[in-house]
PDB file of C-alpha atoms and ligand atoms in Angstrom:
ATOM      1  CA  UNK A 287     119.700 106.595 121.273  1.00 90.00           C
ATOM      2  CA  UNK A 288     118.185 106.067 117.772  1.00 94.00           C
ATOM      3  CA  UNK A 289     116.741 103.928 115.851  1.00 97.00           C
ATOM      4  CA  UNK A 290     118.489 101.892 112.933  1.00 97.00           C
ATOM      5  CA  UNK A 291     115.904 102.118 109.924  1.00 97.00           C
ATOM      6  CA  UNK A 292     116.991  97.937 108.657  1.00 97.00           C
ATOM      7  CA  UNK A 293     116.422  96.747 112.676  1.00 97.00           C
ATOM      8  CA  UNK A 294     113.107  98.479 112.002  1.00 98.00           C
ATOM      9  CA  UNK A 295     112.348  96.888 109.152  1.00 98.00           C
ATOM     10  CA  UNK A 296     113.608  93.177 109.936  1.00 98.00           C
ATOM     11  CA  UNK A 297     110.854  93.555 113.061  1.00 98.00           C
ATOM     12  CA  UNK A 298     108.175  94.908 110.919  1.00 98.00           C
ATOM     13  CA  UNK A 299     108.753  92.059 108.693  1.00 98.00           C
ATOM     14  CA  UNK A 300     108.154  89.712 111.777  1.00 98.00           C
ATOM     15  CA  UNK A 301     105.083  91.051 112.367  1.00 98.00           C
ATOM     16  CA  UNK A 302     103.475  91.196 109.576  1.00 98.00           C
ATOM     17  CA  UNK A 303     104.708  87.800 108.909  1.00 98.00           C
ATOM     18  CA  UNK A 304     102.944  86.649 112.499  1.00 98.00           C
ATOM     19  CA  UNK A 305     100.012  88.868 111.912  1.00 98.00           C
ATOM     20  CA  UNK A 306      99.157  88.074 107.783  1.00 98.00           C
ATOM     21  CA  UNK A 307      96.639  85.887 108.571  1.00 98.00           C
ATOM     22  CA  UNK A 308      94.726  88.321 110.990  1.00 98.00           C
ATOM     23  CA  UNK A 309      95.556  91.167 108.026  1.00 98.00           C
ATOM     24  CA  UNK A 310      94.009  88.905 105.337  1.00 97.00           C
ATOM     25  CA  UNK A 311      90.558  88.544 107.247  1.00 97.00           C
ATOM     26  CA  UNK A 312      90.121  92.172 108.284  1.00 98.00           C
ATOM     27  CA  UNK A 313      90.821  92.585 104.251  1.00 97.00           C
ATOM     28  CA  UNK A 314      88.438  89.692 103.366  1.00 97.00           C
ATOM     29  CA  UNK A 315      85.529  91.582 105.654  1.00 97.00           C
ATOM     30  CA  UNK A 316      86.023  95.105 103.861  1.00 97.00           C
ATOM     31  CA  UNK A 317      87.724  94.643 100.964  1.00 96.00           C
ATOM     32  CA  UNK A 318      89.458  91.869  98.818  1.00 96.00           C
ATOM     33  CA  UNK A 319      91.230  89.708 101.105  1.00 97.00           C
ATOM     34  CA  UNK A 320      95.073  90.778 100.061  1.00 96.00           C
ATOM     35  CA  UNK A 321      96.215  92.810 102.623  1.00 97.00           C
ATOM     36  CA  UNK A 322      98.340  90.292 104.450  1.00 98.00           C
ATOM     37  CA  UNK A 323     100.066  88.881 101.640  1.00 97.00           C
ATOM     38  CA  UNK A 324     100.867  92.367  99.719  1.00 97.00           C
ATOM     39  CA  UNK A 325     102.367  93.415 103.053  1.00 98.00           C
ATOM     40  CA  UNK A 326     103.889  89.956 103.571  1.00 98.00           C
ATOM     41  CA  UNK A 327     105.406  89.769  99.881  1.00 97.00           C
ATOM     42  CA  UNK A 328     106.634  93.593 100.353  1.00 98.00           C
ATOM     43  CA  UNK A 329     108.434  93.329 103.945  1.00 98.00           C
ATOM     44  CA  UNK A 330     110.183  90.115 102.630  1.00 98.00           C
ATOM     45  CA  UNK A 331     111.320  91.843  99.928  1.00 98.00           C
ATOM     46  CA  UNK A 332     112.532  94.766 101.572  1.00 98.00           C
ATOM     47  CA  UNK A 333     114.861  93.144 104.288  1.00 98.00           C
ATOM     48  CA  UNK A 334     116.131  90.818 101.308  1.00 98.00           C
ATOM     49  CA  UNK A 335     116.920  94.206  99.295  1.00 98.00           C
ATOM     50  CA  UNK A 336     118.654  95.675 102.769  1.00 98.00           C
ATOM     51  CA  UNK A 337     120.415  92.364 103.418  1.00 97.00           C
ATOM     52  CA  UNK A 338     121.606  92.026  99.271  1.00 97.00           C
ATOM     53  CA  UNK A 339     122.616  95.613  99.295  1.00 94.00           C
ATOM     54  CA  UNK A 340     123.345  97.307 102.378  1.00 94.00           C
ATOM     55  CA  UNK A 341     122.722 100.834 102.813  1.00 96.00           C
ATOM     56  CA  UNK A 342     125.155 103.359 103.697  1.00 94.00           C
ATOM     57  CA  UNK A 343     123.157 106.521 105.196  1.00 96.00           C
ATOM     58  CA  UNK A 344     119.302 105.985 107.305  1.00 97.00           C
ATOM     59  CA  UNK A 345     118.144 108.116 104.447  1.00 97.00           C
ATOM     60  CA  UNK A 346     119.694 105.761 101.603  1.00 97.00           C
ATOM     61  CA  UNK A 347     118.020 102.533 103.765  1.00 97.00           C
ATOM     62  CA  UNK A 348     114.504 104.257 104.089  1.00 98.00           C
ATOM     63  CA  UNK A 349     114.693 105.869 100.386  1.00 98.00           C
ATOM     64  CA  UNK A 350     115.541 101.538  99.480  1.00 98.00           C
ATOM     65  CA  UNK A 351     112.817 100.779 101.600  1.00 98.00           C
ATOM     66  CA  UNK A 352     110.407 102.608  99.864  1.00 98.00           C
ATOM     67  CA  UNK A 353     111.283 102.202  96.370  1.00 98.00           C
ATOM     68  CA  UNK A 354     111.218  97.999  97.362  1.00 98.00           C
ATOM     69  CA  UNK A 355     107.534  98.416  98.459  1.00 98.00           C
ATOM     70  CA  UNK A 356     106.278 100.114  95.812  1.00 97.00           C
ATOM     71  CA  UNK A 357     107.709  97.836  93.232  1.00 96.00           C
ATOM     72  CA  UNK A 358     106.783  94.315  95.154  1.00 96.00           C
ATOM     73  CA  UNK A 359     103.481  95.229  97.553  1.00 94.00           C
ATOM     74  CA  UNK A 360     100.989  96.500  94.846  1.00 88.00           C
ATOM     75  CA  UNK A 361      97.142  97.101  95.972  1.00 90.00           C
ATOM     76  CA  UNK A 362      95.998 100.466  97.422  1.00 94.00           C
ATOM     77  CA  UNK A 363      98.764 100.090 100.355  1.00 95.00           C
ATOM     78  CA  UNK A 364     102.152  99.155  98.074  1.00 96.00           C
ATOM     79  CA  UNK A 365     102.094 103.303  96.629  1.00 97.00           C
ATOM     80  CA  UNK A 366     101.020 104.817  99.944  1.00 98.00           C
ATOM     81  CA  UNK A 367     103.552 102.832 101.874  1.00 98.00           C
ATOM     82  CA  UNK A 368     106.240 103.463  99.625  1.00 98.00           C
ATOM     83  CA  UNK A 369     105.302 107.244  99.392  1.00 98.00           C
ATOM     84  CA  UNK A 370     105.697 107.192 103.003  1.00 98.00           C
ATOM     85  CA  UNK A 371     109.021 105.985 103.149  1.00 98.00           C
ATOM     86  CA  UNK A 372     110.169 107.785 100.026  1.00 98.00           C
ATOM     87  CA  UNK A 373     109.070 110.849 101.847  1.00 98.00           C
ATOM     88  CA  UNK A 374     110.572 109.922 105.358  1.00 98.00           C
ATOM     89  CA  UNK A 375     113.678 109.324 103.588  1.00 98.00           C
ATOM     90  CA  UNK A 376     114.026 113.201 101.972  1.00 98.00           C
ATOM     91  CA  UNK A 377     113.127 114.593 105.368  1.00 97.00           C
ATOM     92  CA  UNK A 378     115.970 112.077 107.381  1.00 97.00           C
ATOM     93  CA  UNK A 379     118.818 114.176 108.372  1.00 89.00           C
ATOM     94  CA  UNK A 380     122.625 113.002 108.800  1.00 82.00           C
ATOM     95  CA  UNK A 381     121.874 112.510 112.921  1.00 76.00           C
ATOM     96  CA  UNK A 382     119.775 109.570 111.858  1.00 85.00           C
ATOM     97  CA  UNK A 383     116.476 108.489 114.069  1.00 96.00           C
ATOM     98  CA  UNK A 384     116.629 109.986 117.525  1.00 96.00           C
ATOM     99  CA  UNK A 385     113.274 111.012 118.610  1.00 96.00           C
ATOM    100  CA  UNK A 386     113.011 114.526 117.116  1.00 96.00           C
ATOM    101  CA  UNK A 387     114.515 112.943 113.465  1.00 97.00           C
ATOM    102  CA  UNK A 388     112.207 109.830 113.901  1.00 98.00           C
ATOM    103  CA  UNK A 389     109.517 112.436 114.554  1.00 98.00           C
ATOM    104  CA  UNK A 390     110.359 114.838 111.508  1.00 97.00           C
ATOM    105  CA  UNK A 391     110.755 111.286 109.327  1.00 98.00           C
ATOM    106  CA  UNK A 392     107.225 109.943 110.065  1.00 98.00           C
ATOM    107  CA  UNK A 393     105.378 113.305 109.809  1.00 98.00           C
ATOM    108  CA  UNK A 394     107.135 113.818 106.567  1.00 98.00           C
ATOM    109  CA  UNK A 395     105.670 110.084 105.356  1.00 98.00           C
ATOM    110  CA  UNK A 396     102.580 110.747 107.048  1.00 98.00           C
ATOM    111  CA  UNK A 397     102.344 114.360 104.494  1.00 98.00           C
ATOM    112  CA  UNK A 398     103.176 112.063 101.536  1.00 98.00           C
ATOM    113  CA  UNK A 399     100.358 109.112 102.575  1.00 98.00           C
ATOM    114  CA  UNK A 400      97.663 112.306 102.883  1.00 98.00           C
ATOM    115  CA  UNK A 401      99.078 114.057  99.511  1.00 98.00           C
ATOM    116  CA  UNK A 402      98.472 110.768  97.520  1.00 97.00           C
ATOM    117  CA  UNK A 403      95.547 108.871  99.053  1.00 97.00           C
ATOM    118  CA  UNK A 404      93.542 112.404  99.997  1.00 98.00           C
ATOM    119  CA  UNK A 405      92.115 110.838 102.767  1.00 98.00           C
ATOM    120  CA  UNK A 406      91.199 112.268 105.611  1.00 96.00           C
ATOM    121  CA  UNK A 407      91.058 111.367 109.390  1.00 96.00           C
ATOM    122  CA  UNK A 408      87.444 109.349 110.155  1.00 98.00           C
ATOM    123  CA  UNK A 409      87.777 107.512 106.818  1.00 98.00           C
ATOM    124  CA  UNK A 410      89.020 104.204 108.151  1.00 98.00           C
ATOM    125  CA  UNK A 411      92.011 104.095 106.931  1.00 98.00           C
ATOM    126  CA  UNK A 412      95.670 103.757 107.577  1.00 98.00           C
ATOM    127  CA  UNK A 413      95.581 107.439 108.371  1.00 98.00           C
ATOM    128  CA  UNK A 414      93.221 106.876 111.281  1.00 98.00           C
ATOM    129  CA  UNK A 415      96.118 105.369 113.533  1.00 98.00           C
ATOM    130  CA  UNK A 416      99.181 106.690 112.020  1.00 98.00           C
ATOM    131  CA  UNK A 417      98.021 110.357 112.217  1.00 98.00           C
ATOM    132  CA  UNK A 418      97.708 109.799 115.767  1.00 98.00           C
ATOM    133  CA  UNK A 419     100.751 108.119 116.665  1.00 98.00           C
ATOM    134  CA  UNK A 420     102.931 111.326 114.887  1.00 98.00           C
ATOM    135  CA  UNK A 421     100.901 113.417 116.731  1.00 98.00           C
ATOM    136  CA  UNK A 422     101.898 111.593 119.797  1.00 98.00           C
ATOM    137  CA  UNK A 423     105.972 111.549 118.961  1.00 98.00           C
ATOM    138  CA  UNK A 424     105.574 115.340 118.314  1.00 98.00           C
ATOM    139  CA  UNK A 425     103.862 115.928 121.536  1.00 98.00           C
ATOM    140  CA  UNK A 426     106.740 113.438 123.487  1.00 98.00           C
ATOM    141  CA  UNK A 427     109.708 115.436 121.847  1.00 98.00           C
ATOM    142  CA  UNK A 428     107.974 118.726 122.365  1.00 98.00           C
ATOM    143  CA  UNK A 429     108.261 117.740 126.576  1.00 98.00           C
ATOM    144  CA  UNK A 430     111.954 116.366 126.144  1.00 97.00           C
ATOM    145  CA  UNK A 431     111.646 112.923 126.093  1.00 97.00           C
ATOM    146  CA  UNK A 432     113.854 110.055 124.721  1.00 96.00           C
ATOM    147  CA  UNK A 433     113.007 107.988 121.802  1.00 97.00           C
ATOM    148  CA  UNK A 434     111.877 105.227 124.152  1.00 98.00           C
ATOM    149  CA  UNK A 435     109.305 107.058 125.477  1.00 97.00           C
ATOM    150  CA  UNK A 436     108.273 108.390 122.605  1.00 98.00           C
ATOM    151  CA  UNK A 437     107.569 105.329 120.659  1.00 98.00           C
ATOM    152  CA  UNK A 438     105.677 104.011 123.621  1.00 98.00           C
ATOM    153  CA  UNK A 439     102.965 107.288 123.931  1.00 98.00           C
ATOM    154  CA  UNK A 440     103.457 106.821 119.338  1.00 98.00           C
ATOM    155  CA  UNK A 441     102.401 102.800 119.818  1.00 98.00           C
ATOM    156  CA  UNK A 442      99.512 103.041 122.504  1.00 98.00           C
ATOM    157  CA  UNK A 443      98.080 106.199 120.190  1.00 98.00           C
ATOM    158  CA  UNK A 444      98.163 104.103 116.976  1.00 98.00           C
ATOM    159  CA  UNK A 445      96.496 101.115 118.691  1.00 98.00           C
ATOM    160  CA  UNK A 446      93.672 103.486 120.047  1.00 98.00           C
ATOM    161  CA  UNK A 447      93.052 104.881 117.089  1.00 98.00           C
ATOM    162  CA  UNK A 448      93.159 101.624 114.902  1.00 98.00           C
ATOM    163  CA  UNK A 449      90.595 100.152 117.416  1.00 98.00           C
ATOM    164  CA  UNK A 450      88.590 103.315 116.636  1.00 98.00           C
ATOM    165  CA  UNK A 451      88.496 102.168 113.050  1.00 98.00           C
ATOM    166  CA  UNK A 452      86.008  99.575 113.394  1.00 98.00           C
ATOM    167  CA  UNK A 453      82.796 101.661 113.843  1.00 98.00           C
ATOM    168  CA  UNK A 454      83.730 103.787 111.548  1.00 98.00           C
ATOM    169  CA  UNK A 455      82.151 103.858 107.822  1.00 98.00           C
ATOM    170  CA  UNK A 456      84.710 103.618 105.102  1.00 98.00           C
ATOM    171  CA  UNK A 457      84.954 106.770 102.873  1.00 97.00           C
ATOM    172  CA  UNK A 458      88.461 105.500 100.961  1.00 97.00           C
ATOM    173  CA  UNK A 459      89.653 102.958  99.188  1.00 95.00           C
ATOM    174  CA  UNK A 460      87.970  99.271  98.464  1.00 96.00           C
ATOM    175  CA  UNK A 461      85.939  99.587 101.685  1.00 97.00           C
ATOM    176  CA  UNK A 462      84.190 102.575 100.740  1.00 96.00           C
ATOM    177  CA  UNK A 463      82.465 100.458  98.536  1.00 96.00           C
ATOM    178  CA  UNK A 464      80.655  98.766 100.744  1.00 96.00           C
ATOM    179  CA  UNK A 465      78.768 101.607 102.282  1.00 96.00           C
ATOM    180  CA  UNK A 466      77.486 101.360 105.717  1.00 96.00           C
ATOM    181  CA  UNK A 467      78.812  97.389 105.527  1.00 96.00           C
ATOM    182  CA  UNK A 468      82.196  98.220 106.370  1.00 95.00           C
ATOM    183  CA  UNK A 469      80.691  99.267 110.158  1.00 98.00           C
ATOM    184  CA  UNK A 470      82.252  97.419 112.650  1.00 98.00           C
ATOM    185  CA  UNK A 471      85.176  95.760 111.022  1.00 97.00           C
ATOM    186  CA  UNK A 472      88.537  96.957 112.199  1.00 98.00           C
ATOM    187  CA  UNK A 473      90.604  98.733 109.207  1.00 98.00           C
ATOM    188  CA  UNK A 474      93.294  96.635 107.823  1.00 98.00           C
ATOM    189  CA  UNK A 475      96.117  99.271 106.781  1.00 98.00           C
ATOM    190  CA  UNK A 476      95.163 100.583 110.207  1.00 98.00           C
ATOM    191  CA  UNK A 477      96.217  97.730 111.618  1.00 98.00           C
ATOM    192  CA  UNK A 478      99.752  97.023 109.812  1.00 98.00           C
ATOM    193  CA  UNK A 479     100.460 100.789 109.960  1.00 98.00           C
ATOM    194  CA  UNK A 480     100.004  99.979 114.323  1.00 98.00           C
ATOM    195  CA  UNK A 481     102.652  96.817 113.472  1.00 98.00           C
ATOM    196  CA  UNK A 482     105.139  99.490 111.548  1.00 98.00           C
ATOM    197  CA  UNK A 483     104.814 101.579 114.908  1.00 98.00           C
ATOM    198  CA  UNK A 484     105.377  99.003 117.385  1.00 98.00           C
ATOM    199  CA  UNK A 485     108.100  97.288 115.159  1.00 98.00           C
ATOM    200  CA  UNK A 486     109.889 100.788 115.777  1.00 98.00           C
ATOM    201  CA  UNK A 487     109.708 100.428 119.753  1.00 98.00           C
ATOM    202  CA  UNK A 488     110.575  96.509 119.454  1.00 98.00           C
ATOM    203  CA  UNK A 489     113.698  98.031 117.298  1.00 98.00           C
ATOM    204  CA  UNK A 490     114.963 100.206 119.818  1.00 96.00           C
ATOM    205  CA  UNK A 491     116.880  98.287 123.107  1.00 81.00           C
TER     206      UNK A 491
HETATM  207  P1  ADP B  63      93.655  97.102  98.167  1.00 62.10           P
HETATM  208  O1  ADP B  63      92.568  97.905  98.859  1.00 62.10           O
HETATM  209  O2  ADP B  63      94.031  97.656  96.844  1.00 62.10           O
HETATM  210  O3  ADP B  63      93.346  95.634  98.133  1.00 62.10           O
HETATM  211  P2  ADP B  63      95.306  96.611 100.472  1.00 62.10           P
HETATM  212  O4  ADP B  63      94.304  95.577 100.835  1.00 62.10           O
HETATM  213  O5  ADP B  63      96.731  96.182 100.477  1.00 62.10           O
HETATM  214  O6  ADP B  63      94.972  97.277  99.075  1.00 62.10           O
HETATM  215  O7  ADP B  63      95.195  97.835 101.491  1.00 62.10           O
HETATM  216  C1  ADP B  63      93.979  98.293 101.991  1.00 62.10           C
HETATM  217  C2  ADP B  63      94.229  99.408 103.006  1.00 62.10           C
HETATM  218  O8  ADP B  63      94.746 100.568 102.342  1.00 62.10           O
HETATM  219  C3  ADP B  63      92.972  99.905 103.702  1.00 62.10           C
HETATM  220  O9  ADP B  63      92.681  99.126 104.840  1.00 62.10           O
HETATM  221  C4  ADP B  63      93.298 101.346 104.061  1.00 62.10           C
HETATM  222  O10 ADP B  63      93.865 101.452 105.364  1.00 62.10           O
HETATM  223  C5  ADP B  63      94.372 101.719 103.070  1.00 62.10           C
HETATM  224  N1  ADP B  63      93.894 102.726 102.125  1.00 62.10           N
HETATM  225  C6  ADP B  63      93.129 102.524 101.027  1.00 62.10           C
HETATM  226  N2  ADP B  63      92.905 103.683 100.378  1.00 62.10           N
HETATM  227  C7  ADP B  63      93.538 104.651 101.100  1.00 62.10           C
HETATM  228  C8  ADP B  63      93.700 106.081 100.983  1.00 62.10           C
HETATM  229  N3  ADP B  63      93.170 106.731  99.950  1.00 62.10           N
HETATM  230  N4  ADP B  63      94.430 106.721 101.904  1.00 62.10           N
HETATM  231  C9  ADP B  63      94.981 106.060 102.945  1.00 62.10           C
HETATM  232  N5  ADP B  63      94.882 104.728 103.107  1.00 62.10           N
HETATM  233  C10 ADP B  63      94.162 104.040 102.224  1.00 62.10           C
HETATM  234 MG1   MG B  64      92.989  94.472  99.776  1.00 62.10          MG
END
């Protein structure tokens, strides 16, 4: 089984499509409020660019993917996304997503995310639930398991660690500028990056 990279990205779309509003006011506590409509305006774009001009390989849809959000979701999040799937892309082999490529795919992105935002983990940031989740995926194909499994032990991980976000003092990004004020407010990018992971298992049937 594996996991078609545009299937993944029409569901992430419909998530952060139902979710923008609850995006937008974790932004507007700890930051500026934008966070559901960069992500909105960039997964639109990107399953517009996928429908308009289909790609051939996984690696040519996720290297489209990530070239799309840089150029249309802006912010903090539009270069670390696209980094991530720029990087995922160069690390996607010709067997496509089955759980060890979707694992070497997302650690890849993850590398890229860390080697541009230099954050670390306990900053309250995207990184905080992601990290996680590809630690999780390595750990499921490590013991064998399908991709199904996988994502489900990569999705509960993420949402654990992006509910450990909220007490949690931001040290990157817009947050970090409001001190010991960002306490208790659940990260945004944490959250969306939990909606990329579970649009992954919603992907795969
Ligand atoms: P902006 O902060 O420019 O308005 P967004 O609101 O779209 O951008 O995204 C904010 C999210 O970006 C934060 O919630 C955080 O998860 C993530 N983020 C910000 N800076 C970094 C960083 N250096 N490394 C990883 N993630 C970061
Ligand atoms: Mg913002």
């Amino acid at each position: 089984m594996t996991l078609d990279p545009i299937e993944w990205m029409r569901e992430f779309a419909a998530l952060v499509d139902e979710n923008a509003d609850a995006l937008t006011e974790f932004d507007a506590a700890i930051g500026d409020a934008d966070h559901g409509s960069n992500m909105r305006r960039g997964t639109a774009a990107v399953v517009a660019a996928l429908a308009e001009s289909p790609p051939e390989t996984p690696a040519a849809a996720l290297k489209q993917v990530g070239m799309t959000l840089i150029r249309s979701v802006g912010g903090a999040s539009g270069p670390l996304y696209g980094t991530f799937f720029l990087r995922a892309a160069s690390a996607c082999g010709e067997n496509g997503l089955d759980a060890a490529g979707f694992a070497a795919v997302v650690r890849a992105g993850l590398d890229g995310i860390v080697a541009r935002g230099k954050a670390e983990p306990g900053d309250k940031t995207m990184l905080d639930a992601l990290s996680p989740a590809v630690d999780a995926l390595d750990e499921s194909v490590r013991a064998g398991e399908e991709l199904v499994q996988a994502l489900d032990a990569a999705l509960a991980a993420a949402e654990k660690g992006r509910d450990a976000t909220t007490p949690m003092q931001a040290r990157k990004g817009r947050a970090s500028y409001l001190g010991e004020r960002s306490v208790g407010h659940q990260d945004p990018g944490a959250t969306s990056v939990t909606l990329l992971i579970r649009a992954a298992r919603q992907a795969v049937r």
